[in-house]
Coordinates of C-alpha atoms in Angstrom, one line a residue:
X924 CA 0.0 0.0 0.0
X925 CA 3.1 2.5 -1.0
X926 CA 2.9 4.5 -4.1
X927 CA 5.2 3.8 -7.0
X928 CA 7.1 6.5 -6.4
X929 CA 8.4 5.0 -2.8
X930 CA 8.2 1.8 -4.1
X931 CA 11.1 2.6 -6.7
X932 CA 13.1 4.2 -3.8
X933 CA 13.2 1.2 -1.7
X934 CA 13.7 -1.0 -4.7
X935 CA 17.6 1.2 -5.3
X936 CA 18.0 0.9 -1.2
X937 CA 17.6 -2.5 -1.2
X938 CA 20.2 -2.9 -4.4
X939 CA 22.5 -0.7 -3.0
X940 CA 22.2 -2.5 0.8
X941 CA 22.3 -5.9 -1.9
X942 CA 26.0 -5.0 -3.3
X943 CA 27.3 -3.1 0.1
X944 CA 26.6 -6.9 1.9
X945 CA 27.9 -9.2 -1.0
X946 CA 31.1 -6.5 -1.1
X947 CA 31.5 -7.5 2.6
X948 CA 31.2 -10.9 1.8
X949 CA 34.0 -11.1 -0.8
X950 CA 36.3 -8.6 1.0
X951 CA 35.8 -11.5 4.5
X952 CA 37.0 -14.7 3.7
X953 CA 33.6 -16.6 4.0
X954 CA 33.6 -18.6 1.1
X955 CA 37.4 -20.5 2.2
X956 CA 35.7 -21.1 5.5
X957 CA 32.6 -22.5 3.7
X958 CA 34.5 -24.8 1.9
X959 CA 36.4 -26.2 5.5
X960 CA 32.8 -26.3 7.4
X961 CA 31.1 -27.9 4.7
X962 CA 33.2 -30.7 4.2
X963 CA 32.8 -32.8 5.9
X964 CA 30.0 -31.4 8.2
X965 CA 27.1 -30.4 5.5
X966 CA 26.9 -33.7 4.9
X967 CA 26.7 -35.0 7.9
X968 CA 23.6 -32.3 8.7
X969 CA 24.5 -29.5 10.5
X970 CA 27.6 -26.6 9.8
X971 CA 28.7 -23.7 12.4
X972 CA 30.2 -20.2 11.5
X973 CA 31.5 -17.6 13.7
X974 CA 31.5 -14.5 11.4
X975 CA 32.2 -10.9 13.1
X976 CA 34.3 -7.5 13.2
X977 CA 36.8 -8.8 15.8
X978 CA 38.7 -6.0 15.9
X979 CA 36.8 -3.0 15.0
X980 CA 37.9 -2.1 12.2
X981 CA 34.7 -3.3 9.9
X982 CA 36.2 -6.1 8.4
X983 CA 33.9 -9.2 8.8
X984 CA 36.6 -12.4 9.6
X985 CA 34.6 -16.3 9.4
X986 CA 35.6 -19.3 11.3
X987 CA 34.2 -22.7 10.8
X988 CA 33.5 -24.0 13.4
X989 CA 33.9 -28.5 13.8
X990 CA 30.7 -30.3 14.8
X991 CA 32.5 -31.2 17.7
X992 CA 33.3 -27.7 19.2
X993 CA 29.9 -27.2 19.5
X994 CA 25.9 -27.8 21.1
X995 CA 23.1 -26.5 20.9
X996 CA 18.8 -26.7 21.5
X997 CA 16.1 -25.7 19.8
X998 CA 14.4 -23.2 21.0
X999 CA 10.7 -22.2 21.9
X1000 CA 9.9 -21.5 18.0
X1001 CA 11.6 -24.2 16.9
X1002 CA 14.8 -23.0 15.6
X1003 CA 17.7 -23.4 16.8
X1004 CA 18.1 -21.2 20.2
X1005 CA 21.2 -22.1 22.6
X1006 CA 24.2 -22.5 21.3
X1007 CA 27.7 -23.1 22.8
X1008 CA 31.0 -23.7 21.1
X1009 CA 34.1 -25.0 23.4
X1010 CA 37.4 -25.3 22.8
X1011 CA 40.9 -26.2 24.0
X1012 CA 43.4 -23.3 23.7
X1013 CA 46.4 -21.7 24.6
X1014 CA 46.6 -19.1 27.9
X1015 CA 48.6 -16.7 25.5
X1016 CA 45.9 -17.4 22.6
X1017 CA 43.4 -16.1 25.2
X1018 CA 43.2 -12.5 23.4
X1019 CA 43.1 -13.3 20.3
X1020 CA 40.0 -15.3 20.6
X1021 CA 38.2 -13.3 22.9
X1022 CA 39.8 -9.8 22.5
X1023 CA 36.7 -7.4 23.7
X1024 CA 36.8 -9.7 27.0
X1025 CA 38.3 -7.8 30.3
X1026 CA 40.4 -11.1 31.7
X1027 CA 39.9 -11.7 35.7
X1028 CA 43.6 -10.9 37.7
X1029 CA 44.1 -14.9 37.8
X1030 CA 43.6 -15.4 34.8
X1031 CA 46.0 -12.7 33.4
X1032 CA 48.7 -14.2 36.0
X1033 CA 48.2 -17.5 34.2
X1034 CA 49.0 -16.1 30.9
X1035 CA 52.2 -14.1 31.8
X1036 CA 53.4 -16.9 33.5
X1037 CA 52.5 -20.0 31.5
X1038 CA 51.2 -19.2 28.2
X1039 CA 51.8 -22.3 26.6
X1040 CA 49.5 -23.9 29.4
X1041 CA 45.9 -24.8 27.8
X1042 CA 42.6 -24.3 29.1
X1043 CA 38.6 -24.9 28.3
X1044 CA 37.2 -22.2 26.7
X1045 CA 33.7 -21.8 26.5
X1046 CA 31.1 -19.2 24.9
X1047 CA 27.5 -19.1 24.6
X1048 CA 24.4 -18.0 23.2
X1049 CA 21.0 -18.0 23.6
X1050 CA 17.8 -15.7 23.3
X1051 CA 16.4 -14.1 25.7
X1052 CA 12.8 -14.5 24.9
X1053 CA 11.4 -12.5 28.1
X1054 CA 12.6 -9.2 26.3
X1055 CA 10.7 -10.7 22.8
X1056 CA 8.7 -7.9 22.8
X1057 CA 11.8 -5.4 21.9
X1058 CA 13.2 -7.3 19.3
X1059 CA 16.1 -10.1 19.0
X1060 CA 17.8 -9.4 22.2
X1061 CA 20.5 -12.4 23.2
X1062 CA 22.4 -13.2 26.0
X1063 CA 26.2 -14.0 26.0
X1064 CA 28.5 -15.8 28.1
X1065 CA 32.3 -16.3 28.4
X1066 CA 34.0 -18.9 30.6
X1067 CA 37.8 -20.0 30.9
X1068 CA 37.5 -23.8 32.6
X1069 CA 34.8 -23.4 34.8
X1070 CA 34.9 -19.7 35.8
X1071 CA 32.6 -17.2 34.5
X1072 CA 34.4 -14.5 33.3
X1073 CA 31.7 -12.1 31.2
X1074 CA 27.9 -11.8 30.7
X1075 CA 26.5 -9.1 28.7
X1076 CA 23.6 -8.7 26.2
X1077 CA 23.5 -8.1 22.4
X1078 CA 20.5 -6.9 20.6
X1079 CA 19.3 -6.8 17.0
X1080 CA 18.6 -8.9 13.7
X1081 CA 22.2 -10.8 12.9
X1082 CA 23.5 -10.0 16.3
X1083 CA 24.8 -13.2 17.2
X1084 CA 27.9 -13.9 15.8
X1085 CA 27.7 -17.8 16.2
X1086 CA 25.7 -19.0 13.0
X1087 CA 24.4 -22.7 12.6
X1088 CA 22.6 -24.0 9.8
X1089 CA 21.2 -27.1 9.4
X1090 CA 20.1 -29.9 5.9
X1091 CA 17.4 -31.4 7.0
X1092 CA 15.9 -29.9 10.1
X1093 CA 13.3 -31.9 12.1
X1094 CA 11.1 -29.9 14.6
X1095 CA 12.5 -32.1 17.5
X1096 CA 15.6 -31.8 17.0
X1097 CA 18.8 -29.4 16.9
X1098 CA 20.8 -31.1 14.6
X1099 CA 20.2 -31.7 11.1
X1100 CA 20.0 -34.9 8.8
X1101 CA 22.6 -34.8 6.1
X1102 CA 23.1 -36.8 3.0
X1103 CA 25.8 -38.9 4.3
X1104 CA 23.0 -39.7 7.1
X1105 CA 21.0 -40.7 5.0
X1106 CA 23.3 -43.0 2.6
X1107 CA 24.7 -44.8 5.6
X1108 CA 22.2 -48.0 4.6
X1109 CA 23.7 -47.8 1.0
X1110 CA 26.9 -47.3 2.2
X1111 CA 26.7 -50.5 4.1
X1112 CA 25.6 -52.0 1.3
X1113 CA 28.8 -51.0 -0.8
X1114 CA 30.7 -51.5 1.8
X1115 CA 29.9 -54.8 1.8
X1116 CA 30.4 -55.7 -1.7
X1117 CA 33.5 -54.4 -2.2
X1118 CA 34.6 -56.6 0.3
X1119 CA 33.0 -59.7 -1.5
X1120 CA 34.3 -58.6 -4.6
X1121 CA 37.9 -58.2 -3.0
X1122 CA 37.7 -61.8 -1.1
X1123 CA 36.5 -63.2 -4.5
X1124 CA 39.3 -61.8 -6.8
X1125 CA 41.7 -62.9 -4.3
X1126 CA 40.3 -66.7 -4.0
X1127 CA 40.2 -66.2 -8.1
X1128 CA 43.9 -65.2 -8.0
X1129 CA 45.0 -67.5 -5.5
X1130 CA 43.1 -70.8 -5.9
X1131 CA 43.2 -73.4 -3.3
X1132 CA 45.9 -76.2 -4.6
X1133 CA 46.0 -79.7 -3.2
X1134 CA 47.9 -82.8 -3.9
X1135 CA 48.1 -86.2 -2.8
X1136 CA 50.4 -87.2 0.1

């Protein structure tokens, strides 16, 4: 219910928004971070991204992120909600993974004096659905081993850095159903055969040989 006039105008923003965001998406490296997440992972069903501005200075950087760095749950619409990724690393390696994080006094301590040391760290997501009414309003956690270190709020459409698609989805159920999944029957199956094929070659090859003694 717009005139033609306004519908023209927000036909150039949304080009122009259209070509700023696939500029941002070549200038990151997002699609050599596709390639790493989606192989082997898309197939088995579900793929994680971390994509953000790490350092301020409005370039986007994209991390894959291994099936087994993270969890999740599906949330109260169905989609998936929490989300956690964990991770072994360095004390040194600290800031460069979490550099807008204030680091407790121990903690700091730890990574002057043994940096090579490892420990567990954890973030998190997940929405915060009694503030639904405002918009997409998240809440996000940071822990190194089992300390809590930061808790803090983000807000808006795309906020959440941590990104987790899904082939497949089920309504019951946060992770996804893959092709690979799916073939595992038929791969069985081939499995199988080949081995037949192999044992039969080899007896073909090889024959049994007797003689009288």
């Amino acid at each position: 219910d717009i005139s033609d006039v306004e519908l023209s105008d927000l036909k150039q923003q949304v080009k122009d928004q259209d070509e700023k965001i696939f500029e941002a998406i070549r200038a990151s490296n997002f699609y050599s971070e596709c390639a790493k997440g989606f192989r082997p992972d898309l197939a088995i069903g579900t793929v994680g991204m971390w994509i953000e501005d790490k350092w301020g200075f409005g370039a986007f950087q994209c991390q894959a992120l291994p099936i087994r760095e993270f969890e999740g749950s599906l949330g109260p619409d169905g989609t998936p909600d929490t989300r956690f990724v964990t991770k072994w690393v360095k004390a040194g390696d600290l800031a460069a993974h979490i550099p807008s994080v204030e680091l407790p006094a121990d903690i700091k301590r730890k990574v002057e004096k043994t940096p090579a040391t490892k420990v567990l760290l954890r973030r998190g997501f997940w929405r915060c659905w009694e503030e639904a009414k405002k918009g997409v309003v998240w809440h996000y956690v940071v822990m190194i081993d089992k300390k809590l270190i930061s808790a803090t709020k983000i807000e808006g459409d795309g906020s959440c850095p941590m990104i987790v698609a899904r082939f497949n989805p089920m309504p019951e159920w946060f992770w996804g159903e893959g092709p690979a999944m799916q073939a595992l029957e038929d791969i069985r199956h081939h499995d199988e055969l080949c081995a037949a094929k192999i044992d039969n070659c080899d007896l073909s090859l090889r024959p049994p040989v007797t003689f009288p003694d």
